mmCIF file of C-alpha atoms in Angstrom:
data_model
loop_
_atom_site.group_PDB
_atom_site.id
_atom_site.type_symbol
_atom_site.label_atom_id
_atom_site.label_comp_id
_atom_site.label_asym_id
_atom_site.label_seq_id
_atom_site.Cartn_x
_atom_site.Cartn_y
_atom_site.Cartn_z
ATOM 1 C CA UNK A 1 9.863 0.696 14.638
ATOM 2 C CA UNK A 2 7.036 3.254 14.371
ATOM 3 C CA UNK A 3 4.497 0.933 12.673
ATOM 4 C CA UNK A 4 1.477 2.900 11.381
ATOM 5 C CA UNK A 5 1.529 6.633 12.063
ATOM 6 C CA UNK A 6 -1.525 8.856 11.653
ATOM 7 C CA UNK A 7 -1.680 12.625 11.810
ATOM 8 C CA UNK A 8 -3.333 14.663 13.136
ATOM 9 C CA UNK A 9 -4.717 12.916 16.227
ATOM 10 C CA UNK A 10 -7.448 15.512 16.678
ATOM 11 C CA UNK A 11 -9.023 17.967 14.251
ATOM 12 C CA UNK A 12 -12.025 20.281 14.294
ATOM 13 C CA UNK A 13 -13.410 21.477 10.970
ATOM 14 C CA UNK A 14 -16.260 23.657 9.849
ATOM 15 C CA UNK A 15 -18.783 22.348 7.346
ATOM 16 C CA UNK A 16 -17.444 22.734 3.827
ATOM 17 C CA UNK A 17 -13.769 22.829 4.742
ATOM 18 C CA UNK A 18 -11.332 20.342 3.271
ATOM 19 C CA UNK A 19 -8.518 18.474 4.940
ATOM 20 C CA UNK A 20 -6.208 15.501 4.599
ATOM 21 C CA UNK A 21 -5.585 12.787 7.158
ATOM 22 C CA UNK A 22 -2.079 11.474 6.780
ATOM 23 C CA UNK A 23 -1.081 7.827 7.169
ATOM 24 C CA UNK A 24 2.404 6.389 6.893
ATOM 25 C CA UNK A 25 3.756 2.909 7.594
ATOM 26 C CA UNK A 26 7.342 1.727 7.790
ATOM 27 C CA UNK A 27 6.735 -2.023 7.538
ATOM 28 C CA UNK A 28 6.853 -2.196 3.725
ATOM 29 C CA UNK A 29 3.236 -3.383 3.662
ATOM 30 C CA UNK A 30 1.520 -3.535 0.298
ATOM 31 C CA UNK A 31 -1.989 -3.329 1.746
ATOM 32 C CA UNK A 32 -3.287 -0.133 3.351
ATOM 33 C CA UNK A 33 -6.803 0.897 4.266
ATOM 34 C CA UNK A 34 -8.931 3.525 6.001
ATOM 35 C CA UNK A 35 -11.771 2.736 8.406
ATOM 36 C CA UNK A 36 -14.140 4.990 10.293
ATOM 37 C CA UNK A 37 -15.469 4.061 13.711
ATOM 38 C CA UNK A 38 -18.783 5.396 14.954
ATOM 39 C CA UNK A 39 -20.595 4.411 18.174
ATOM 40 C CA UNK A 40 -22.610 1.238 17.644
ATOM 41 C CA UNK A 41 -21.467 0.948 14.015
ATOM 42 C CA UNK A 42 -18.193 -0.893 14.354
ATOM 43 C CA UNK A 43 -15.395 -0.340 11.860
ATOM 44 C CA UNK A 44 -16.505 0.516 8.342
ATOM 45 C CA UNK A 45 -14.129 0.383 5.394
ATOM 46 C CA UNK A 46 -13.798 3.626 3.432
ATOM 47 C CA UNK A 47 -11.062 2.934 0.865
ATOM 48 C CA UNK A 48 -8.216 0.495 0.527
ATOM 49 C CA UNK A 49 -5.126 -0.097 -1.586
ATOM 50 C CA UNK A 50 -3.294 -3.299 -2.473
ATOM 51 C CA UNK A 51 -0.192 -1.492 -3.728
ATOM 52 C CA UNK A 52 1.225 1.763 -5.048
ATOM 53 C CA UNK A 53 -0.964 3.197 -7.787
ATOM 54 C CA UNK A 54 -3.948 0.976 -6.909
ATOM 55 C CA UNK A 55 -6.947 2.048 -4.847
ATOM 56 C CA UNK A 56 -10.465 0.718 -4.421
ATOM 57 C CA UNK A 57 -13.660 1.691 -2.658
ATOM 58 C CA UNK A 58 -14.925 0.106 0.509
ATOM 59 C CA UNK A 59 -18.328 0.176 2.148
ATOM 60 C CA UNK A 60 -18.612 3.958 2.757
ATOM 61 C CA UNK A 61 -16.443 5.825 0.182
ATOM 62 C CA UNK A 62 -18.665 8.845 -0.534
ATOM 63 C CA UNK A 63 -17.103 12.168 0.437
ATOM 64 C CA UNK A 64 -13.568 10.770 0.639
ATOM 65 C CA UNK A 65 -10.670 10.536 -1.796
ATOM 66 C CA UNK A 66 -7.450 8.556 -1.551
ATOM 67 C CA UNK A 67 -4.272 8.108 -3.531
ATOM 68 C CA UNK A 68 -1.284 5.770 -3.192
ATOM 69 C CA UNK A 69 1.783 7.231 -4.854
ATOM 70 C CA UNK A 70 4.239 5.372 -2.608
ATOM 71 C CA UNK A 71 4.185 2.118 -0.636
ATOM 72 C CA UNK A 72 4.576 4.026 2.641
ATOM 73 C CA UNK A 73 1.843 6.673 2.419
ATOM 74 C CA UNK A 74 -1.927 6.522 2.047
ATOM 75 C CA UNK A 75 -3.584 9.915 2.700
ATOM 76 C CA UNK A 76 -7.347 10.305 3.092
ATOM 77 C CA UNK A 77 -8.857 13.528 1.761
ATOM 78 C CA UNK A 78 -12.153 15.072 2.796
ATOM 79 C CA UNK A 79 -13.108 17.412 -0.034
ATOM 80 C CA UNK A 80 -16.009 19.259 1.627
ATOM 81 C CA UNK A 81 -16.499 18.185 5.235
ATOM 82 C CA UNK A 82 -19.999 17.441 6.533
ATOM 83 C CA UNK A 83 -21.192 16.844 10.122
ATOM 84 C CA UNK A 84 -21.903 13.215 9.138
ATOM 85 C CA UNK A 85 -18.153 12.763 8.757
ATOM 86 C CA UNK A 86 -17.586 13.379 12.460
ATOM 87 C CA UNK A 87 -15.908 10.151 13.491
ATOM 88 C CA UNK A 88 -12.719 8.412 14.581
ATOM 89 C CA UNK A 89 -10.640 7.397 11.586
ATOM 90 C CA UNK A 90 -8.204 4.500 11.612
ATOM 91 C CA UNK A 91 -5.559 3.722 9.045
ATOM 92 C CA UNK A 92 -4.459 0.091 8.868
ATOM 93 C CA UNK A 93 -1.839 -1.805 6.897
ATOM 94 C CA UNK A 94 -1.000 -5.450 6.280
ATOM 95 C CA UNK A 95 1.743 -7.472 4.636
ATOM 96 C CA UNK A 96 2.717 -10.981 3.652
ATOM 97 C CA UNK A 97 0.959 -13.545 1.492
ATOM 98 C CA UNK A 98 -1.660 -14.205 2.599
ATOM 99 C CA UNK A 99 -2.022 -11.101 4.747
ATOM 100 C CA UNK A 100 -2.837 -12.362 8.230
ATOM 101 C CA UNK A 101 -3.075 -9.228 10.319
ATOM 102 C CA UNK A 102 -4.088 -5.594 10.083
ATOM 103 C CA UNK A 103 -1.887 -3.172 11.986
ATOM 104 C CA UNK A 104 -3.844 -0.100 13.000
ATOM 105 C CA UNK A 105 -2.692 3.426 13.644
ATOM 106 C CA UNK A 106 -3.685 5.231 16.851
ATOM 107 C CA UNK A 107 -6.664 6.886 15.218
ATOM 108 C CA UNK A 108 -7.644 10.441 14.294
ATOM 109 C CA UNK A 109 -10.673 12.029 15.941
ATOM 110 C CA UNK A 110 -12.405 14.419 13.554
ATOM 111 C CA UNK A 111 -15.227 16.757 14.521
ATOM 112 C CA UNK A 112 -17.132 18.666 11.844
ATOM 113 C CA UNK A 113 -19.215 21.567 13.122
ATOM 114 C CA UNK B 1 -21.180 -7.488 -0.286
ATOM 115 C CA UNK B 2 -20.457 -9.279 2.951
ATOM 116 C CA UNK B 3 -22.617 -8.566 6.005
ATOM 117 C CA UNK B 4 -21.428 -9.544 9.493
ATOM 118 C CA UNK B 5 -23.825 -9.590 12.438
ATOM 119 C CA UNK B 6 -22.412 -9.709 15.976
ATOM 120 C CA UNK B 7 -24.156 -10.476 19.272
ATOM 121 C CA UNK B 8 -24.497 -9.419 21.987
ATOM 122 C CA UNK B 9 -23.635 -5.724 21.808
ATOM 123 C CA UNK B 10 -22.820 -5.714 25.525
ATOM 124 C CA UNK B 11 -21.802 -8.680 27.681
ATOM 125 C CA UNK B 12 -21.194 -8.520 31.420
ATOM 126 C CA UNK B 13 -19.651 -11.534 33.187
ATOM 127 C CA UNK B 14 -18.172 -12.209 36.603
ATOM 128 C CA UNK B 15 -14.404 -12.426 36.800
ATOM 129 C CA UNK B 16 -13.399 -16.054 36.353
ATOM 130 C CA UNK B 17 -16.466 -16.980 34.308
ATOM 131 C CA UNK B 18 -16.504 -17.670 30.572
ATOM 132 C CA UNK B 19 -17.651 -15.279 27.852
ATOM 133 C CA UNK B 20 -18.978 -16.169 24.403
ATOM 134 C CA UNK B 21 -19.464 -13.745 21.518
ATOM 135 C CA UNK B 22 -21.220 -14.888 18.359
ATOM 136 C CA UNK B 23 -21.090 -13.699 14.750
ATOM 137 C CA UNK B 24 -22.864 -14.651 11.554
ATOM 138 C CA UNK B 25 -21.835 -13.810 8.017
ATOM 139 C CA UNK B 26 -23.718 -13.693 4.741
ATOM 140 C CA UNK B 27 -21.217 -14.517 1.961
ATOM 141 C CA UNK B 28 -20.610 -18.259 1.714
ATOM 142 C CA UNK B 29 -17.351 -17.520 -0.136
ATOM 143 C CA UNK B 30 -15.810 -15.901 2.966
ATOM 144 C CA UNK B 31 -13.031 -18.030 4.364
ATOM 145 C CA UNK B 32 -11.062 -15.820 6.742
ATOM 146 C CA UNK B 33 -12.440 -14.858 10.178
ATOM 147 C CA UNK B 34 -10.303 -12.751 12.534
ATOM 148 C CA UNK B 35 -11.152 -11.278 15.932
ATOM 149 C CA UNK B 36 -9.843 -7.906 17.088
ATOM 150 C CA UNK B 37 -9.744 -6.466 20.600
ATOM 151 C CA UNK B 38 -9.949 -2.738 21.250
ATOM 152 C CA UNK B 39 -9.239 -1.436 24.729
ATOM 153 C CA UNK B 40 -10.682 1.933 25.716
ATOM 154 C CA UNK B 41 -9.021 4.731 23.757
ATOM 155 C CA UNK B 42 -6.653 2.339 21.981
ATOM 156 C CA UNK B 43 -6.314 0.907 18.512
ATOM 157 C CA UNK B 44 -7.820 -2.480 17.525
ATOM 158 C CA UNK B 45 -5.406 -5.408 17.704
ATOM 159 C CA UNK B 46 -5.675 -8.938 16.312
ATOM 160 C CA UNK B 47 -6.119 -11.577 19.007
ATOM 161 C CA UNK B 48 -6.950 -14.700 17.015
ATOM 162 C CA UNK B 49 -8.082 -15.752 13.543
ATOM 163 C CA UNK B 50 -9.384 -18.855 11.808
ATOM 164 C CA UNK B 51 -9.646 -20.031 8.236
ATOM 165 C CA UNK B 52 -12.445 -22.108 6.781
ATOM 166 C CA UNK B 53 -10.405 -25.284 6.585
ATOM 167 C CA UNK B 54 -10.264 -25.357 10.395
ATOM 168 C CA UNK B 55 -13.230 -25.821 12.757
ATOM 169 C CA UNK B 56 -11.620 -24.639 15.984
ATOM 170 C CA UNK B 57 -8.480 -22.837 17.079
ATOM 171 C CA UNK B 58 -7.194 -22.178 20.604
ATOM 172 C CA UNK B 59 -4.646 -19.812 22.076
ATOM 173 C CA UNK B 60 -4.368 -20.073 25.851
ATOM 174 C CA UNK B 61 -7.667 -18.734 27.299
ATOM 175 C CA UNK B 62 -9.234 -17.788 23.977
ATOM 176 C CA UNK B 63 -10.695 -20.013 21.290
ATOM 177 C CA UNK B 64 -12.625 -19.498 18.093
ATOM 178 C CA UNK B 65 -15.046 -21.978 16.533
ATOM 179 C CA UNK B 66 -16.390 -21.924 12.984
ATOM 180 C CA UNK B 67 -19.486 -23.556 11.500
ATOM 181 C CA UNK B 68 -19.342 -23.003 7.738
ATOM 182 C CA UNK B 69 -22.632 -24.762 7.087
ATOM 183 C CA UNK B 70 -24.501 -22.397 9.393
ATOM 184 C CA UNK B 71 -22.239 -19.446 8.502
ATOM 185 C CA UNK B 72 -21.430 -18.526 12.060
ATOM 186 C CA UNK B 73 -18.337 -18.310 14.228
ATOM 187 C CA UNK B 74 -17.791 -17.608 17.897
ATOM 188 C CA UNK B 75 -15.148 -16.310 20.288
ATOM 189 C CA UNK B 76 -14.795 -18.069 23.638
ATOM 190 C CA UNK B 77 -12.845 -16.570 26.543
ATOM 191 C CA UNK B 78 -12.379 -18.753 29.611
ATOM 192 C CA UNK B 79 -11.365 -17.728 33.140
ATOM 193 C CA UNK B 80 -12.016 -14.066 32.358
ATOM 194 C CA UNK B 81 -9.764 -11.455 33.943
ATOM 195 C CA UNK B 82 -10.108 -7.664 34.370
ATOM 196 C CA UNK B 83 -7.750 -7.068 31.444
ATOM 197 C CA UNK B 84 -10.232 -8.833 29.162
ATOM 198 C CA UNK B 85 -12.544 -5.813 29.467
ATOM 199 C CA UNK B 86 -12.640 -4.273 25.980
ATOM 200 C CA UNK B 87 -14.645 -4.084 22.773
ATOM 201 C CA UNK B 88 -14.279 -7.172 20.598
ATOM 202 C CA UNK B 89 -14.876 -7.148 16.843
ATOM 203 C CA UNK B 90 -15.391 -10.137 14.599
ATOM 204 C CA UNK B 91 -14.724 -9.834 10.878
ATOM 205 C CA UNK B 92 -14.965 -11.820 7.655
ATOM 206 C CA UNK B 93 -13.415 -11.730 4.212
ATOM 207 C CA UNK B 94 -12.442 -13.821 1.223
ATOM 208 C CA UNK B 95 -8.786 -14.790 1.333
ATOM 209 C CA UNK B 96 -7.219 -12.238 3.655
ATOM 210 C CA UNK B 97 -7.623 -8.741 5.019
ATOM 211 C CA UNK B 98 -8.511 -7.165 1.657
ATOM 212 C CA UNK B 99 -11.891 -5.555 2.133
ATOM 213 C CA UNK B 100 -12.322 -7.025 5.624
ATOM 214 C CA UNK B 101 -15.902 -6.502 6.894
ATOM 215 C CA UNK B 102 -16.292 -6.014 10.647
ATOM 216 C CA UNK B 103 -19.209 -6.665 12.963
ATOM 217 C CA UNK B 104 -20.508 -3.809 15.120
ATOM 218 C CA UNK B 105 -18.583 -4.937 18.182
ATOM 219 C CA UNK B 106 -19.281 -6.394 21.640
ATOM 220 C CA UNK B 107 -18.447 -4.459 24.782
ATOM 221 C CA UNK B 108 -17.232 -7.074 27.261
ATOM 222 C CA UNK B 109 -17.378 -6.003 30.902
ATOM 223 C CA UNK B 110 -15.660 -8.108 33.556
ATOM 224 C CA UNK B 111 -17.301 -7.637 36.954
ATOM 225 C CA UNK B 112 -14.993 -8.071 39.968
#
């Protein structure tokens, strides 16, 4: 059972480039989300989804896009990378009613030069 | 939106002693309060949670207490061990994990 899989684990971008962080889960969870983790800032919610076709903004959505075409996948797109987006990104999913636990991926470390 | 404050940012205790981490939240409608542990270089993992209809919950050496009137909740770790060294995050939300808001984290250091 793979759980939550994120790719890539590491990425270096130049300012203005675009990229997509991939997230897939095999637990049939309806809820999926993206967080960024910065030193001293904790985990901040970027976007989340409560099911296929449904997405919503979190605390820090600017500069990021998401879509949820399937239950399994929840990609995070950076349209024009900025140095302020240098961070560790975590995808997390949850299932059940009520959802009791978030299962996190291993994280993706992104550096924007 | 919800705002979660967590203190202290760093906590150093002697092995075998107890550790207490405190959090406050702003939205009185919040009723779900989980705690996550993140070891160095690893992903966060749920260690315990509590809902607003319960004042205290224990699981072996860890316990969480909740004071809804004061809007604060705490994590208590007794008989600390080296493997307890990690960053601990408190969080709050209404209902479940939808839109869970995390505190900034506490780096717990267990001194031998």
